[in-house]
Amino acid sequence: MRRLKVINAETMATTIQSEIMTNDESRYNHRLHGVLLVSKGYSCLETAKILGHTVKTIENWVNQFNEGSFQGLRDEQRTGRPSSLSDQQLEEIKQILRKDPILLDYEQNLWDGKLLSYHIEKTYGIMISVRQCQRLLHKLEYRQVKPRPISSKSDPKKQESFKKN
């Protein structure tokens, strides 16, 4: 029987490794494979070459497995950076977003990331980037609505006759 080959082997190897690293469960399985290879008699160096990691990483996996069994190889909960805004401030922002910005003496009538960033800094003294405010709007299930421009030179009668039934 002839030996099988993967098409674009080098590119696919990188793609497969990145796919393994993105899924928490597959990362755990990947670590299990590393420990399995060591338990089958492969050295940490050989295992590192096979799996595409450093020797130190393989050693860490084996040590974690020896200390904590299977649970030692699982990913721990990642908390991320704590929010700059308190829960109370978030609730206040939710209430504010229901109001028209013009009622709060802003010159535009729609909330966007830039205006929300300005409002949070002015109200709470907390600097949050425009992009983070856009994420916050998305998290709160607000969608960006852009006002449609109206030409000052347009003729309403011609526009009405142009419209379809």
JSON list of N, CA and C in Angstrom, two decimals, residues 18 22 27-28 33-34 36-37 40 54 59 61 66 81 85 92 94 114 122 125 127 129-130 134 139 145 147 155-156:
[
{"chain": "A", "resi": 18, "resn": "SER", "atom": "N", "xyz": [-3.29, 25.48, 14.86]},
{"chain": "A", "resi": 18, "resn": "SER", "atom": "CA", "xyz": [-4.04, 26.64, 15.35]},
{"chain": "A", "resi": 18, "resn": "SER", "atom": "C", "xyz": [-5.48, 26.25, 15.69]},
{"chain": "A", "resi": 22, "resn": "THR", "atom": "N", "xyz": [-7.41, 26.66, 19.47]},
{"chain": "A", "resi": 22, "resn": "THR", "atom": "CA", "xyz": [-8.55, 27.56, 19.67]},
{"chain": "A", "resi": 22, "resn": "THR", "atom": "C", "xyz": [-9.67, 26.93, 20.47]},
{"chain": "A", "resi": 27, "resn": "ARG", "atom": "N", "xyz": [-7.60, 21.57, 23.20]},
{"chain": "A", "resi": 27, "resn": "ARG", "atom": "CA", "xyz": [-6.33, 21.88, 23.87]},
{"chain": "A", "resi": 27, "resn": "ARG", "atom": "C", "xyz": [-6.06, 20.86, 24.96]},
{"chain": "A", "resi": 28, "resn": "TYR", "atom": "N", "xyz": [-7.10, 20.48, 25.68]},
{"chain": "A", "resi": 28, "resn": "TYR", "atom": "CA", "xyz": [-6.98, 19.46, 26.72]},
{"chain": "A", "resi": 28, "resn": "TYR", "atom": "C", "xyz": [-6.57, 18.13, 26.08]},
{"chain": "A", "resi": 33, "resn": "HIS", "atom": "N", "xyz": [-2.45, 13.95, 24.66]},
{"chain": "A", "resi": 33, "resn": "HIS", "atom": "CA", "xyz": [-1.61, 13.26, 23.69]},
{"chain": "A", "resi": 33, "resn": "HIS", "atom": "C", "xyz": [-0.13, 13.43, 24.03]},
{"chain": "A", "resi": 34, "resn": "GLY", "atom": "N", "xyz": [0.24, 14.62, 24.48]},
{"chain": "A", "resi": 34, "resn": "GLY", "atom": "CA", "xyz": [1.63, 14.85, 24.87]},
{"chain": "A", "resi": 34, "resn": "GLY", "atom": "C", "xyz": [2.04, 13.96, 26.03]},
{"chain": "A", "resi": 36, "resn": "LEU", "atom": "N", "xyz": [0.57, 11.20, 26.91]},
{"chain": "A", "resi": 36, "resn": "LEU", "atom": "CA", "xyz": [0.51, 9.82, 26.43]},
{"chain": "A", "resi": 36, "resn": "LEU", "atom": "C", "xyz": [1.80, 9.42, 25.72]},
{"chain": "A", "resi": 37, "resn": "LEU", "atom": "N", "xyz": [2.30, 10.30, 24.87]},
{"chain": "A", "resi": 37, "resn": "LEU", "atom": "CA", "xyz": [3.56, 10.00, 24.16]},
{"chain": "A", "resi": 37, "resn": "LEU", "atom": "C", "xyz": [4.70, 9.80, 25.15]},
{"chain": "A", "resi": 40, "resn": "LYS", "atom": "N", "xyz": [4.41, 6.52, 26.79]},
{"chain": "A", "resi": 40, "resn": "LYS", "atom": "CA", "xyz": [4.74, 5.42, 25.88]},
{"chain": "A", "resi": 40, "resn": "LYS", "atom": "C", "xyz": [6.24, 5.28, 25.66]},
{"chain": "A", "resi": 54, "resn": "THR", "atom": "N", "xyz": [7.63, 23.50, 22.87]},
{"chain": "A", "resi": 54, "resn": "THR", "atom": "CA", "xyz": [8.96, 23.47, 23.46]},
{"chain": "A", "resi": 54, "resn": "THR", "atom": "C", "xyz": [9.04, 22.31, 24.45]},
{"chain": "A", "resi": 59, "resn": "GLU", "atom": "N", "xyz": [7.32, 19.25, 29.52]},
{"chain": "A", "resi": 59, "resn": "GLU", "atom": "CA", "xyz": [7.67, 18.97, 30.92]},
{"chain": "A", "resi": 59, "resn": "GLU", "atom": "C", "xyz": [6.60, 19.51, 31.87]},
{"chain": "A", "resi": 61, "resn": "TRP", "atom": "N", "xyz": [3.42, 19.95, 31.20]},
{"chain": "A", "resi": 61, "resn": "TRP", "atom": "CA", "xyz": [2.24, 19.10, 31.09]},
{"chain": "A", "resi": 61, "resn": "TRP", "atom": "C", "xyz": [2.39, 17.83, 31.91]},
{"chain": "A", "resi": 66, "resn": "ASN", "atom": "N", "xyz": [1.15, 14.72, 36.71]},
{"chain": "A", "resi": 66, "resn": "ASN", "atom": "CA", "xyz": [1.60, 13.96, 37.88]},
{"chain": "A", "resi": 66, "resn": "ASN", "atom": "C", "xyz": [1.05, 14.54, 39.18]},
{"chain": "A", "resi": 81, "resn": "ARG", "atom": "N", "xyz": [-9.81, 41.03, 32.18]},
{"chain": "A", "resi": 81, "resn": "ARG", "atom": "CA", "xyz": [-9.65, 42.28, 32.90]},
{"chain": "A", "resi": 81, "resn": "ARG", "atom": "C", "xyz": [-10.97, 42.68, 33.56]},
{"chain": "A", "resi": 85, "resn": "LEU", "atom": "N", "xyz": [-16.44, 49.80, 34.76]},
{"chain": "A", "resi": 85, "resn": "LEU", "atom": "CA", "xyz": [-17.73, 50.28, 35.23]},
{"chain": "A", "resi": 85, "resn": "LEU", "atom": "C", "xyz": [-18.32, 49.31, 36.25]},
{"chain": "A", "resi": 92, "resn": "GLU", "atom": "N", "xyz": [-27.24, 52.29, 35.11]},
{"chain": "A", "resi": 92, "resn": "GLU", "atom": "CA", "xyz": [-27.52, 53.70, 34.80]},
{"chain": "A", "resi": 92, "resn": "GLU", "atom": "C", "xyz": [-27.32, 53.97, 33.31]},
{"chain": "A", "resi": 94, "resn": "LYS", "atom": "N", "xyz": [-27.64, 51.80, 30.89]},
{"chain": "A", "resi": 94, "resn": "LYS", "atom": "CA", "xyz": [-28.78, 51.18, 30.19]},
{"chain": "A", "resi": 94, "resn": "LYS", "atom": "C", "xyz": [-29.97, 52.14, 30.17]},
{"chain": "A", "resi": 114, "resn": "LYS", "atom": "N", "xyz": [-18.68, 56.79, 20.03]},
{"chain": "A", "resi": 114, "resn": "LYS", "atom": "CA", "xyz": [-17.97, 58.04, 20.33]},
{"chain": "A", "resi": 114, "resn": "LYS", "atom": "C", "xyz": [-18.75, 58.86, 21.36]},
{"chain": "A", "resi": 122, "resn": "LYS", "atom": "N", "xyz": [-17.52, 62.10, 30.87]},
{"chain": "A", "resi": 122, "resn": "LYS", "atom": "CA", "xyz": [-18.07, 63.31, 31.47]},
{"chain": "A", "resi": 122, "resn": "LYS", "atom": "C", "xyz": [-18.85, 62.99, 32.76]},
{"chain": "A", "resi": 125, "resn": "GLY", "atom": "N", "xyz": [-16.17, 60.09, 34.93]},
{"chain": "A", "resi": 125, "resn": "GLY", "atom": "CA", "xyz": [-14.73, 60.34, 34.99]},
{"chain": "A", "resi": 125, "resn": "GLY", "atom": "C", "xyz": [-13.91, 59.12, 34.62]},
{"chain": "A", "resi": 127, "resn": "MET", "atom": "N", "xyz": [-12.35, 56.86, 31.57]},
{"chain": "A", "resi": 127, "resn": "MET", "atom": "CA", "xyz": [-12.00, 56.90, 30.15]},
{"chain": "A", "resi": 127, "resn": "MET", "atom": "C", "xyz": [-12.16, 55.50, 29.56]},
{"chain": "A", "resi": 129, "resn": "SER", "atom": "N", "xyz": [-12.50, 53.53, 25.72]},
{"chain": "A", "resi": 129, "resn": "SER", "atom": "CA", "xyz": [-12.27, 53.77, 24.30]},
{"chain": "A", "resi": 129, "resn": "SER", "atom": "C", "xyz": [-13.58, 53.68, 23.51]},
{"chain": "A", "resi": 130, "resn": "VAL", "atom": "N", "xyz": [-13.57, 54.31, 22.35]},
{"chain": "A", "resi": 130, "resn": "VAL", "atom": "CA", "xyz": [-14.73, 54.29, 21.47]},
{"chain": "A", "resi": 130, "resn": "VAL", "atom": "C", "xyz": [-15.07, 52.85, 21.10]},
{"chain": "A", "resi": 134, "resn": "GLN", "atom": "N", "xyz": [-18.47, 50.70, 21.69]},
{"chain": "A", "resi": 134, "resn": "GLN", "atom": "CA", "xyz": [-19.20, 50.00, 20.63]},
{"chain": "A", "resi": 134, "resn": "GLN", "atom": "C", "xyz": [-19.50, 48.57, 21.06]},
{"chain": "A", "resi": 139, "resn": "LYS", "atom": "N", "xyz": [-23.25, 44.54, 23.32]},
{"chain": "A", "resi": 139, "resn": "LYS", "atom": "CA", "xyz": [-23.57, 43.64, 24.44]},
{"chain": "A", "resi": 139, "resn": "LYS", "atom": "C", "xyz": [-24.96, 43.95, 24.99]},
{"chain": "A", "resi": 145, "resn": "VAL", "atom": "N", "xyz": [-27.44, 52.62, 14.16]},
{"chain": "A", "resi": 145, "resn": "VAL", "atom": "CA", "xyz": [-28.35, 53.14, 13.15]},
{"chain": "A", "resi": 145, "resn": "VAL", "atom": "C", "xyz": [-27.76, 54.45, 12.67]},
{"chain": "A", "resi": 147, "resn": "PRO", "atom": "N", "xyz": [-28.15, 57.88, 10.50]},
{"chain": "A", "resi": 147, "resn": "PRO", "atom": "CA", "xyz": [-29.19, 58.72, 9.91]},
{"chain": "A", "resi": 147, "resn": "PRO", "atom": "C", "xyz": [-28.99, 58.84, 8.41]},
{"chain": "A", "resi": 155, "resn": "ASP", "atom": "N", "xyz": [-35.92, 68.36, -4.43]},
{"chain": "A", "resi": 155, "resn": "ASP", "atom": "CA", "xyz": [-37.28, 68.84, -4.67]},
{"chain": "A", "resi": 155, "resn": "ASP", "atom": "C", "xyz": [-38.25, 67.76, -4.20]},
{"chain": "A", "resi": 156, "resn": "PRO", "atom": "N", "xyz": [-39.04, 68.01, -3.15]},
{"chain": "A", "resi": 156, "resn": "PRO", "atom": "CA", "xyz": [-39.94, 67.00, -2.61]},
{"chain": "A", "resi": 156, "resn": "PRO", "atom": "C", "xyz": [-40.97, 66.50, -3.63]}
]
